[in-house]
XYZ file of C-alpha atoms in Angstrom:
520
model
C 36.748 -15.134 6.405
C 33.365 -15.189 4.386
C 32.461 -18.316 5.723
C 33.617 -17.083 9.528
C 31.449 -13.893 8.839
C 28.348 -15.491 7.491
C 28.503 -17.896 10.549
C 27.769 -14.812 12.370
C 24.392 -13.693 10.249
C 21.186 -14.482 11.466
C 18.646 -13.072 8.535
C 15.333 -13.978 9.520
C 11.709 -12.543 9.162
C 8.789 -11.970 11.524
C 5.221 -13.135 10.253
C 1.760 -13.013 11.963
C -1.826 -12.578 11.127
C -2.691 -8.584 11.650
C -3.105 -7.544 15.461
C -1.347 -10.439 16.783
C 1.618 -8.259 18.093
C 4.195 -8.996 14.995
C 5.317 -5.087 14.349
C 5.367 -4.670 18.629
C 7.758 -7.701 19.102
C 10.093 -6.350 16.365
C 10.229 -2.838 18.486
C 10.615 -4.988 21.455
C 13.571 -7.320 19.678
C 15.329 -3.895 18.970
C 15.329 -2.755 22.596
C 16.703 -6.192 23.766
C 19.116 -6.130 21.275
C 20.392 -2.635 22.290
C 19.367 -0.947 18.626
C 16.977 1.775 20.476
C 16.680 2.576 23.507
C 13.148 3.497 23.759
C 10.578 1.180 22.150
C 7.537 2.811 20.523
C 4.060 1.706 19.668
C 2.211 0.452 16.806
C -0.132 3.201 17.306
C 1.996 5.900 19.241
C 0.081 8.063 21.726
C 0.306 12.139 21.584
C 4.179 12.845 22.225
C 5.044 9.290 22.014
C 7.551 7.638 19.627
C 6.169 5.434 16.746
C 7.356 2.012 15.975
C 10.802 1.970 14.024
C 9.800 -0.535 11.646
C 6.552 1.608 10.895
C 8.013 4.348 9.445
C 5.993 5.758 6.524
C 3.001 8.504 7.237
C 0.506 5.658 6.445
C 1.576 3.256 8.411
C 1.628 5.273 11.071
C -1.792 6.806 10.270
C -3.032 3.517 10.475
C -1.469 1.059 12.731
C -0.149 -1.575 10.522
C 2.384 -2.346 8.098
C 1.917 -1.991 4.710
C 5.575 -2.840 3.660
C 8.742 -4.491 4.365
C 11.283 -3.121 6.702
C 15.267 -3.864 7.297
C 16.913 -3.195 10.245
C 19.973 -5.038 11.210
C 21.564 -4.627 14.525
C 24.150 -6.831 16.852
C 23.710 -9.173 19.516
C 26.429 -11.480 21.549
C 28.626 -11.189 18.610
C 26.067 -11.826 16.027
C 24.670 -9.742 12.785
C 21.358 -10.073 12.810
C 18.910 -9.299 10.126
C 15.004 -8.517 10.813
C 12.900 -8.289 8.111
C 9.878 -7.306 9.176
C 6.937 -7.981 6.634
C 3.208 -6.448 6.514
C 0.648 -8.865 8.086
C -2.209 -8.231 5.628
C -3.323 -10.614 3.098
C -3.223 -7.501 0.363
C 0.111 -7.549 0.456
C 0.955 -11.026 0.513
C 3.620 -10.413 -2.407
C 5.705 -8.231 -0.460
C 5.722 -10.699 2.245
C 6.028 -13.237 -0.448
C 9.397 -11.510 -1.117
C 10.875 -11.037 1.643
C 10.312 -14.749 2.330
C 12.998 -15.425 -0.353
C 15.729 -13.556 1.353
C 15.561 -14.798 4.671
C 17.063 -17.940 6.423
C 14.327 -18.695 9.240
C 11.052 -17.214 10.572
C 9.569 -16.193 13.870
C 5.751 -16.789 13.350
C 3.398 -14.679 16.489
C 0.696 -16.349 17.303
C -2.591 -14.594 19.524
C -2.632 -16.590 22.603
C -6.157 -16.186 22.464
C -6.806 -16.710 18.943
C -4.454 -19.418 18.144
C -3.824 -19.970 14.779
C -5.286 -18.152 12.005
C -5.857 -18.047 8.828
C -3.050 -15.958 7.814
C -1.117 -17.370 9.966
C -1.706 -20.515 8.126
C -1.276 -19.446 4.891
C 2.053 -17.725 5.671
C 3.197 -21.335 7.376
C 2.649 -22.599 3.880
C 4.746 -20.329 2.276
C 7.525 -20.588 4.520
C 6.864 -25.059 4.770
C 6.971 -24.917 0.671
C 10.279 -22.799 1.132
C 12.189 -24.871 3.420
C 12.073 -22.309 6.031
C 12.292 -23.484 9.590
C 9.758 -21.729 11.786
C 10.103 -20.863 15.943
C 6.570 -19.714 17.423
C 6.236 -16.821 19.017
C 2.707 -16.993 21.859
C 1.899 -13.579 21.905
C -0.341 -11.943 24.505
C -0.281 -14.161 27.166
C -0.915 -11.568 30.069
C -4.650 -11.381 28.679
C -7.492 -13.769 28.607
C -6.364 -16.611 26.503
C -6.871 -20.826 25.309
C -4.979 -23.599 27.825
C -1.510 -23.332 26.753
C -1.875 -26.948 26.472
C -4.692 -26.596 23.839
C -2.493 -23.999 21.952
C 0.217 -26.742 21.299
C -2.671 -29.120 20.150
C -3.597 -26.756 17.675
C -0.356 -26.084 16.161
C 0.061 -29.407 15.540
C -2.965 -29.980 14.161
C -3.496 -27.149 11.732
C -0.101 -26.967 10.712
C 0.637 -30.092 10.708
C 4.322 -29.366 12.358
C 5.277 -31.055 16.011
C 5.575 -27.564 18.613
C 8.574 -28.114 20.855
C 8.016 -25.715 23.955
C 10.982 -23.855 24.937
C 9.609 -21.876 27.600
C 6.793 -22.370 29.628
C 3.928 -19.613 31.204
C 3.191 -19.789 35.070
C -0.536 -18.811 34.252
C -2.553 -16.644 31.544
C -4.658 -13.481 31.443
C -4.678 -11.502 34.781
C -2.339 -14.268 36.159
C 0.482 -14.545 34.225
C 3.264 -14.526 36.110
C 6.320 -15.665 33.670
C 7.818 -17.660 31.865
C 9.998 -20.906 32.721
C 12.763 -21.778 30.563
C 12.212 -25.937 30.095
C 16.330 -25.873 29.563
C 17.980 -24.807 32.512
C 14.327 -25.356 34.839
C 14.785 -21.388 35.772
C 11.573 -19.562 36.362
C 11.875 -16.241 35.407
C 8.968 -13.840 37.021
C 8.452 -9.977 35.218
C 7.264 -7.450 36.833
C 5.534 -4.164 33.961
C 7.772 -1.052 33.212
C 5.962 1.988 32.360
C 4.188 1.226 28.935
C 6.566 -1.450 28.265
C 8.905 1.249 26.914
C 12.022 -0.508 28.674
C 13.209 -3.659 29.627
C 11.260 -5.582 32.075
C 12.363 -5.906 35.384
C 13.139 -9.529 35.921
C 12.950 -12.045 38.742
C 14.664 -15.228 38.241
C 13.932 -17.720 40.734
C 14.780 -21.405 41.604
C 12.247 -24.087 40.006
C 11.434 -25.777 43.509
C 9.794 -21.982 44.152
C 7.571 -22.695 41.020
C 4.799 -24.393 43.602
C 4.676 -21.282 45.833
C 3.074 -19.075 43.000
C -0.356 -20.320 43.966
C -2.832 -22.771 41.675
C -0.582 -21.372 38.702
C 2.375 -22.216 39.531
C 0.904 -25.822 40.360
C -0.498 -26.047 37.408
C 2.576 -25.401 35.000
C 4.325 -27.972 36.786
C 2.078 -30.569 36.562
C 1.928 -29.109 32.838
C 6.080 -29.651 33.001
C 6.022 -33.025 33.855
C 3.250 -34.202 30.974
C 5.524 -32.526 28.263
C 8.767 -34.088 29.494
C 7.039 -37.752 29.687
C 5.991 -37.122 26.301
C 9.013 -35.673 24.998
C 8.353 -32.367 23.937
C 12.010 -30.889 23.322
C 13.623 -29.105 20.917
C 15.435 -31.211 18.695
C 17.556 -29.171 16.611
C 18.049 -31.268 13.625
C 14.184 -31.634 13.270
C 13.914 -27.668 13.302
C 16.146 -27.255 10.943
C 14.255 -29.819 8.331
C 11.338 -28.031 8.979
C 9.627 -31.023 11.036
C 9.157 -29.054 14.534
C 9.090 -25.705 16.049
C 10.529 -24.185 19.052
C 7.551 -22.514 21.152
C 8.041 -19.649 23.466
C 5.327 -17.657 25.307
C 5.148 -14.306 26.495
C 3.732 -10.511 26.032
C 5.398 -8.173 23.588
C 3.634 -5.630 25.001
C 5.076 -6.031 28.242
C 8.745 -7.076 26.979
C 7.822 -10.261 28.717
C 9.771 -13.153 27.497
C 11.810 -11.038 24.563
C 15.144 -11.838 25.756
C 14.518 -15.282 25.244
C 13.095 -15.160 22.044
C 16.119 -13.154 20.734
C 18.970 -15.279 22.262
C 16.814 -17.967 20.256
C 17.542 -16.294 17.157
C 21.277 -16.559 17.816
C 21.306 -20.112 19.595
C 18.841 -22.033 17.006
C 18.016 -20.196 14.191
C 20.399 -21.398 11.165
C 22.992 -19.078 9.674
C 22.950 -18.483 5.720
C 23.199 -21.335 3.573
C 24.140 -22.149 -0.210
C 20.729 -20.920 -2.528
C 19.757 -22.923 -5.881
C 20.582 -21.269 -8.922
C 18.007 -21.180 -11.985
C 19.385 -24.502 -12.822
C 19.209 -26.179 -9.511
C 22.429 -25.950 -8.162
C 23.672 -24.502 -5.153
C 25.919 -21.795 -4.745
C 28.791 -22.189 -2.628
C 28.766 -19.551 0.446
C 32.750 -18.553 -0.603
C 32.244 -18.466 -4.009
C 32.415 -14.812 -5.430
C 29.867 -12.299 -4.671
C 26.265 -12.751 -5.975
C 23.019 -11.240 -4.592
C 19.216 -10.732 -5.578
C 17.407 -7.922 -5.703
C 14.129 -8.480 -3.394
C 12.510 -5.704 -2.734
C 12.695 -1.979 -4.613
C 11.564 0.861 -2.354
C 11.400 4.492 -3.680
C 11.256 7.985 -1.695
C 12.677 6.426 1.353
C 14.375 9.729 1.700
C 11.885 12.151 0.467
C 14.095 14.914 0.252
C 15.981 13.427 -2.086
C 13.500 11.375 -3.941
C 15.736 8.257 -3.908
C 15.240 4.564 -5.499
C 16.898 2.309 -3.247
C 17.294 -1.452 -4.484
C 17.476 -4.491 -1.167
C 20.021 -7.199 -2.261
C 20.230 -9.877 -0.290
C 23.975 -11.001 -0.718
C 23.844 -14.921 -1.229
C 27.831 -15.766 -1.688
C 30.905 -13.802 -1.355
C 32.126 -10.605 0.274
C 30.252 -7.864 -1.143
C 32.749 -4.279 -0.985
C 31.327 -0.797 -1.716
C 32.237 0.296 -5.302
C 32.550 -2.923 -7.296
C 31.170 -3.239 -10.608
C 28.612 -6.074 -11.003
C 27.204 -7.817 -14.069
C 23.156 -7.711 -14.072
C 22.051 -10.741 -16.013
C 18.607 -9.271 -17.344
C 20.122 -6.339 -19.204
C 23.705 -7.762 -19.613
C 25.166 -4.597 -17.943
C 27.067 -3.978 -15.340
C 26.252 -1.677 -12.395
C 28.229 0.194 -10.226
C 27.831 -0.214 -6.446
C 29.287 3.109 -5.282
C 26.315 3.945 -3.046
C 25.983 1.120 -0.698
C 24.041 1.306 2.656
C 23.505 -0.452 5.543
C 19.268 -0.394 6.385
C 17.830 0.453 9.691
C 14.198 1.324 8.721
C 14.370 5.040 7.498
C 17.878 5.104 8.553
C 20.798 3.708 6.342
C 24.220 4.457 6.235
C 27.230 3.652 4.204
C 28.704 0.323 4.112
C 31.642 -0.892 3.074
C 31.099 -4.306 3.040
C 28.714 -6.969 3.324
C 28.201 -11.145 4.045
C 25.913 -14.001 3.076
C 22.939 -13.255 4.910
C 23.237 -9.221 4.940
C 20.802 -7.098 3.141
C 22.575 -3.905 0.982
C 20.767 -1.386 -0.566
C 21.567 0.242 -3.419
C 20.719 3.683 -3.781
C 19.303 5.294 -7.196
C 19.619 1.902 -8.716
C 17.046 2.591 -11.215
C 18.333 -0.025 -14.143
C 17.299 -3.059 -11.108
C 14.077 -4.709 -11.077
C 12.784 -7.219 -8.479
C 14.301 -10.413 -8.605
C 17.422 -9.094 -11.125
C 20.574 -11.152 -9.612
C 23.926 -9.304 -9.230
C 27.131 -11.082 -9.190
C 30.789 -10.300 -9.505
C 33.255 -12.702 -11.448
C 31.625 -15.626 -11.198
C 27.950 -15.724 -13.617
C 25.102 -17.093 -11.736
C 21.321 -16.245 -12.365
C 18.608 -17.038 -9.546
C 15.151 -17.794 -9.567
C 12.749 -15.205 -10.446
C 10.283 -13.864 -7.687
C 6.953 -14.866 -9.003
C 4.093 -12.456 -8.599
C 0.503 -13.114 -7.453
C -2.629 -13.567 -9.147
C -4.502 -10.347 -8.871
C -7.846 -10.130 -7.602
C -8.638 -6.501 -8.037
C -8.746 -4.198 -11.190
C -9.630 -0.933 -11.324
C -8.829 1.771 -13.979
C -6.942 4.746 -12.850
C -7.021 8.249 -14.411
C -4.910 11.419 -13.031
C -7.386 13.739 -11.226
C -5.630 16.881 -12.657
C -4.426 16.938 -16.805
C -1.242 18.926 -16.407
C -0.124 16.414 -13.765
C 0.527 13.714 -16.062
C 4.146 13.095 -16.005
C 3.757 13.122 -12.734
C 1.201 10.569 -12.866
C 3.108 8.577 -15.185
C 6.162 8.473 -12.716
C 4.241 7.479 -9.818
C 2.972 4.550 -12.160
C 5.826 3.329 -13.251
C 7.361 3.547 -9.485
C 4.462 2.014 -8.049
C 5.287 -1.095 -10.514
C 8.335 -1.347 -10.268
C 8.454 -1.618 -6.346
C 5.184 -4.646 -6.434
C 2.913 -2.254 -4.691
C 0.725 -3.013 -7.562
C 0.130 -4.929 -11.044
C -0.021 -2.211 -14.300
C -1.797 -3.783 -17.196
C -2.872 -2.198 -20.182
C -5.157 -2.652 -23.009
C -3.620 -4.218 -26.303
C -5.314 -1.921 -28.455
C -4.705 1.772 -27.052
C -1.507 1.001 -24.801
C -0.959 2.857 -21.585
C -2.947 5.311 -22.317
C -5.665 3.213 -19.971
C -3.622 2.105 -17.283
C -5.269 -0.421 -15.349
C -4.410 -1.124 -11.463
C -4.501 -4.697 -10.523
C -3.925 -5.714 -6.573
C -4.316 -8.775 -4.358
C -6.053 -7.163 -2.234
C -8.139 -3.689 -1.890
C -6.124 -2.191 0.635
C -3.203 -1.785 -2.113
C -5.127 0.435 -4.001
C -5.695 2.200 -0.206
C -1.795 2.591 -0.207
C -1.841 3.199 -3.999
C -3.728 6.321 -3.712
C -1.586 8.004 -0.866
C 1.455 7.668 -2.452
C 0.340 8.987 -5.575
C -1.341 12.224 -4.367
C 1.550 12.410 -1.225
C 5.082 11.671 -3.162
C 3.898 12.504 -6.424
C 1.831 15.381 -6.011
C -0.486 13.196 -8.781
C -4.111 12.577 -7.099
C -5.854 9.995 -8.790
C -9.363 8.347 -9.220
C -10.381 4.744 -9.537
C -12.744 2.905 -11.747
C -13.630 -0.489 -10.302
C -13.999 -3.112 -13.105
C -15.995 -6.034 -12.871
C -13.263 -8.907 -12.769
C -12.283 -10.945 -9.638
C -9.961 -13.429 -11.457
C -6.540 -13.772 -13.972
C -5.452 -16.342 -15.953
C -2.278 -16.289 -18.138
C -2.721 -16.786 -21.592
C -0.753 -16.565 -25.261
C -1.832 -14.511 -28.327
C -3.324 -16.818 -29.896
C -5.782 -17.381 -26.593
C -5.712 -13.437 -26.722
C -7.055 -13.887 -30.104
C -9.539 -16.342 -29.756
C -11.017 -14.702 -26.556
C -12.299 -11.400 -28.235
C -15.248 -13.047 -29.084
C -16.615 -13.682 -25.777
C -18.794 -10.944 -23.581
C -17.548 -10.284 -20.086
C -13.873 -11.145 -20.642
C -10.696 -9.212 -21.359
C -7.212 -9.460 -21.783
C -4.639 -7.086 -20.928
C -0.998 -6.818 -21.080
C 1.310 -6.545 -18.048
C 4.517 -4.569 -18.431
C 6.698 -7.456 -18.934
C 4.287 -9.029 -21.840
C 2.778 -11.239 -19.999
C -1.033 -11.639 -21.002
C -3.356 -11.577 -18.631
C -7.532 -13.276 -19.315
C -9.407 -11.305 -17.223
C -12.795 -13.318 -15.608
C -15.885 -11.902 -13.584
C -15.813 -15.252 -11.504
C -14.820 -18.601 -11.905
C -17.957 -19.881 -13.519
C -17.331 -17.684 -16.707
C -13.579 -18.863 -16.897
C -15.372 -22.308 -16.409
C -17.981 -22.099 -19.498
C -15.101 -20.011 -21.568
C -12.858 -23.315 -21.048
C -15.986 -25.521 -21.908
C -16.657 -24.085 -24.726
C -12.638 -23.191 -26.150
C -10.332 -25.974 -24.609
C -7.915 -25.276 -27.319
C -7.388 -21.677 -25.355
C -4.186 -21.124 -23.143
C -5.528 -20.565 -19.553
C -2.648 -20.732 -17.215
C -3.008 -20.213 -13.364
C -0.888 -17.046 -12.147
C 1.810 -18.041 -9.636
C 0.173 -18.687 -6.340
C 1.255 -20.526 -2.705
């Protein structure tokens, strides 16, 4: 039965550089999948219904995602999974976590833009994971590159052969669909009314495919160079990570969706075994274990909840079992289990390989704490990034300070941001260390709008971390411009103005412990 039910998971995650339609195409996905019946909009207009996957008052405020999201819905017969991840370079670890729980991608691509550098960067994450990748062509009913020209540029920046699955009948103010290269079918869409339902669709014979005008020419001619050349999907080089199904289409527009999510079910691979902390791979039917991948707190304000997203690797996972926790030797009780759909959860009962659970008020978990039942297994930690930003961070008001100090702890414990401190006074002097800026942007919100703690920032003059031992710790006092602070978990951190100090300090001290921070 466990192996049966995971056959049926699809977990996957959907990556993009910011604007290129990542957060519309999940709303989109939902609607074809029959989880909502309305789709919303990244930035939803007076009256209208904001994206699902958007659903804190930032993200909404702003348009983008500035955290992971779960929803898991059905399709022919199939569990899926959609994790969809914030496209922003500042909060590459959050995508950088949800990268470990999933068992494919869907990478969106600007069909004007092409590939960019997040995009690229996010390829390399998923390429050094394993993860196979389909393509996503976003946009295609605006002005955009030669779809032909697209292709060459996936293969040459990311160095991965594109396999088109479909095929556009023209671009910009001429796009008129999308052909599917498998069957030959042309499928023609015509708009609904802000894209809010599914698009009406025309499918039409492939000998009609000349009658659409200098288009419709065009992609054929276009058909015949890719099938001289052999440009199909080969399954067992997607799955090894070697090509990548394309597809083309407008989110916006629900043109093309359909496709994209039958993909998901046809091609992309259900769960399989994941390498313990020793190498070896656990068995799919062996008993339940999980990993903790994400923490997420005051999902439910009203109830100010911790909720804890396990991604169940092996076994059948049933509400109220009592699981050991490695880390603190304990076990914990999993009497509140839900099922994730945004915001929304509710109770589950069980779970497969390839589900996410989330465990509610689970406030002994950390990120990357495994869970298992009978059977001890321990997985890989989830590495953090190098920070790039440090800033001390006072409460604005005194007699707020437990409330200040519980926002700071929560804020660390879910990976919105780094807390370091210094060696000599403690945590008195809480410093704030991000990838990126824009954390601290987030950081601030939640502190004065779940906490009721306003805070204030003082930048400090470092742009770069390097791990280091006390002895380094030591040894380093004597030199101007540099610091070292403890993170929570003891880890000490060299703090540099630029790389040319960290350069000289090495120069002159080669004796001193200066390890790079985990970093893609």
């Amino acid at each position: 039965m466990i192996l049966a039910e995971a056959g049926r998971r699809r977990t996957f995650a959907i990556v993009s550089h910011p604007d290129a339609g990542k957060t519309t195409l999940t709303e989109k996905l939902l609607l074809y999948g029959g989880a909502i019946d309305v789709a919303g909009s990244v930035k939803a207009r007076n009256g209208g219904r904001s994206a699902v996957s958007d659903w804190a008052e930032i993200e909404q405020q702003r348009g983008i995602s500035v955290s992971s999201t779960v929803l898991r819905f059905e399709h022919r017969g199939h569990v899926l999974n959609l994790l969809d991840t914030p496209g922003h370079r500042d909060f590459s670890e959050d995508t950088y976590r949800v990268l470990t729980a999933v068992d494919a991608v869907v990478m969106v691509l600007d069909a004007a833009k092409g590939v960019e550098e997040r995009t690229l960067r996010l390829f390399e994450v998923c390429r050094s994971r394993g993860t196979p990748l389909l393509t996503f062509v976003n946009k295609c009913d605006r002005p955009a590159a030669s779809s032909l020209g697209i292709l060459d540029e996936i293969e040459k920046k990311l160095a991965i052969r594109p396999t088109p699955v479909t095929w556009p009948v023209g671009l910009g103010n001429t796009f008129h669909g999308v052909i599917d290269r498998r069957d030959g079918v042309f499928r023609r869409f015509r708009r609904t009314s802000r894209g809010a339902t599914e698009a009406l669709e025309e499918r039409l014979d492939p000998s009609r495919l000349r009658e659409e005008g200098p288009e419709g020419a065009a992609a054929a001619d276009e058909l015949d160079l890719l099938d001289a050349i052999g440009a199909d999907h080969d399954q067992d080089a997607f799955l090894a990570g070697e090509t990548a199904p394309v597809f083309f289409g407008s989110a916006l527009w629900n043109f093309g969706i359909r496709l994209v999510l039958d993909a998901l079910v046809d091609l992309a691979p259900s769960p399989r075994p994941s390498p313990d902390i020793a190498g070896r791979l656990r068995p799919l039917d062996a008993p339940f274990a999980g990993q903790v991948f994400k923490i997420q707190a005051n999902l439910d304000p009203r109830h100010r909840d911790r909720l804890a997203f396990v991604r169940v690797n092996s076994g059948r996972f049933e509400r109220g079992m009592q699981v050991s926790v490695p880390r603190t030797g304990r076990l914990f009780s999993t009497n509140y289990a839900h099922g994730l759909f945004g915001r929304d959860r509710e109770t589950i009962e069980e779970a497969f390989p390839g589900d996410v659970v989330g465990l509610v008020n689970a406030r002994d978990l950390r990120l990357g704490d495994t869970l298992y039942d009978t059977e001890s297994v321990e997985f890989p930690p989830i590495p953090s990034f190098a920070p790039e930003h440090f800033a001390g961070v006072r409460a604005v008001d005194p007699s707020r300070y437990k409330q200040f100090r519980q926002g700071i702890a929560t804020l660390e414990e879910e990976g919105v941001v780094q807390i370091l401190s210094h060696r000599d006074n403690g945590a008195h002097v809480p410093v704030l260390a991000a990838v990126g800026p824009m954390q601290y942007d987030v950081a601030l919100h939640r502190m004065a709008q779940e906490f009721g703690a306003p805070v204030e920032l003082t930048p400090l003059p470092y742009s770069l971390a390097r791990q280091t031992d006390p002895e380094g710790a030591t040894a380093l006092r004597g030199f101007r411009r540099v610091e070292v602070l403890a993170r929570s978990d003891g880890m000490l951190l060299a703090l540099f103005p630029d790389v040319y100090c960290m350069k000289q300090v090495k120069k002159d001290r080669p004796d001193v412990t200066l390890e790079p921070v985990f970093s893609v």
